[in-house]
Amino acid sequence: LGVPGVFLVAEGFEHDVETAIWTYGMTVLRRVVLDGYYWGIPPEESAPIAEAQIDEIIDALIRPLTAEEANPEQLEAVEYPPVKIPAKSYEEAIEEFHRIFNENMWSDGLAMIPPTREAVDWMLTGTSRCPDEVIDIFPPQFGKATIEKIAVNAVMAGAKPEYLPVIIAAIETVSGNTVDDFDLFHPMISLGGFQLAIWVSGPLSKQLDMRSQDRIWTYGNRANATIGRAIRLCLINFGHSWPGINDMARSRAYPYTFFTFGEDVANSPWEPYHVVQGFSPEDNCVTVSTISGVMPTDYTGTAYDQPGQHLKADATIKKIIDTVLAKRGTVLGTYNPLVANPACHPPKYVFLVSPEMAADFKAMGYTQETLREYIFEQTRIPYEQLSEKEKQNVQARIQQTLEGKGILADQIPSYALPVFQAALQSGGKVPILYSPKSLHFVVAGGAGKSVAGWSYYDHIYSWWSNKTSRIANMPASHKHKCKCPRR
Amino acid sequence: MKRKKFLSVGCLFLVVLLASTSISLAAPKKEIGPPPHAQTPPFAPPCKWKGTLEVLSPRGALEPLPNSPISPRVTDLTGKKIGLYDNGKQGLTAFFDVVQQLLLQRYPTVTIKRYYGAFLMPDQQAAQIAAEVDTFILGVAD
């Protein structure tokens, strides 16, 4: 736009900026690294940093451009050809393979299967799609994903060809870089250490022996572990992502496999999750959902069951309602227009409901849709109970939306805008959630009555932090049938 | 005698245990399954080591955008309008307060314009800032 500037970088984020300026074609961007600056630094500590580096900041604004800054060298495309590893023995080659992949940041740090041509071709028998087909480019550094590259990562993860359609579908689910696509950017880079929950609904979950019941998060299930790990490796290698370089998450549970599981369709008294999302019961679907990077919170109520009653289910629903209501202070109370504070964004929830608890909910008359409608209604705040600050904040958010200002996270989705507008008047009720669809119920987990789940934001950089896709059928035989030219 | 009886019962128990173990170790039969993949996974080391392991790279190719020059600088800050852009995250606003004071101390004639916005600055806001300032300092905390 023709206006000179300088970019301030907190110490520790130098590598993040180095990769970003390459990605966005701004390698000569002038920047000043603030020594000792950190997130949330108190004013008494940040003032000396400003004093020590103000000369450097001013210099960056007034120093004439160098020849390189005025006419920077153009960047070259980077391809990644096969790697030849000479060694005296197979064992030595395997060790060298791990060293090379880890040092190049192509690995997740665990032992891997070497993706030889033969192994990748074996993996590709799980799909009839062309190996060269491009899926998309993926953040943060926007490397290109092809079907073959997905298969390479799936081999490394120890997956089987029959898992490949799930892995491809999951990668396609999180593809796209517009506001109408899944927001992969935020969970891939944020300091908050967010995670993905990935679940398979439909008959395929059982066919692949995915764990969906008791001890759902423990080790030992190859499908859950390697499907999740393959997706993680794909995102590392397509996004060129690495901890402390451009993945700035400080802590994260389940870093290797994401939270990957199957829906317990066989024992669910409800319709499968994907059917509620509009798919057919015979479809196989994968859902990817951004969640907090911690183990799921237990929402199970504490009241004891009584004959003929459903106190525990009642208490669980109340606990969920109380959890949503506890967000009132941040969502409605501390919102400031144009100031990025994710805590102010309305939340979404993913709940894992055990089959027995789902049966109790059903016995109470709830389907998934009516239960989320009920919780949504119960967490709306009557207009008369709103503080003046809360009224102002809701109005500000409506105004931001109407004017199209700020980031997407500040704006109310079009489907929810009339609800918020109608709520700001006598007799109205302001929701904390954008919609009942911000609540996701998936039947999975152990015996007994339990509900566990995660929260995240309804949306940050795109409208979607939750998306479900159909999984393509496996080829009828293991022979690769695509008509494209083979190598 | 008692010991013999104990041993014989113990042996019987052991036989039953081994039998049940061998039963439980048998692979469970799948009711439904994906199409069979008859090929043996080619993961076993070659019988005769050929001296080189060749693997495919898992990495996605990169196609860079055109590399942009930066804008010519102002020669002096005297009398200039300086924008400070801040995404309002913890600590940054107080830091920019100090930067503002320091700039005003050194260049009393500058005008400081404070902007608050998102981590990713929307185009509309970028255009507005560009029209209102001569130079700017950008900081986004997260």
XYZ file of C-alpha atoms in Angstrom, chain B residues 9 11 16-17 26 31 42 52 61 68 75 79 82-84 91 93 95 98-99 102-103 115 130 137-138:
26
model
C -4.880 -80.089 40.617
C -1.224 -79.240 36.651
C -6.790 -75.559 31.266
C -5.053 -72.195 31.449
C -6.253 -67.109 18.011
C -17.866 -60.418 10.720
C 6.625 -54.761 1.532
C 20.884 -48.122 -0.641
C 6.099 -29.046 -2.632
C 7.749 -8.059 -2.826
C 13.699 10.358 5.614
C 6.060 16.197 11.740
C 2.898 7.459 12.825
C 0.474 4.577 13.180
C 0.818 2.022 15.980
C 0.900 -6.795 27.340
C -1.067 -2.082 24.550
C 4.213 -1.653 25.502
C 5.723 3.440 26.198
C 6.715 3.465 22.509
C 9.353 7.729 23.607
C 8.460 8.816 20.066
C -5.089 1.313 15.790
C -2.443 3.494 4.791
C 4.771 0.156 13.584
C 3.015 -3.190 13.633
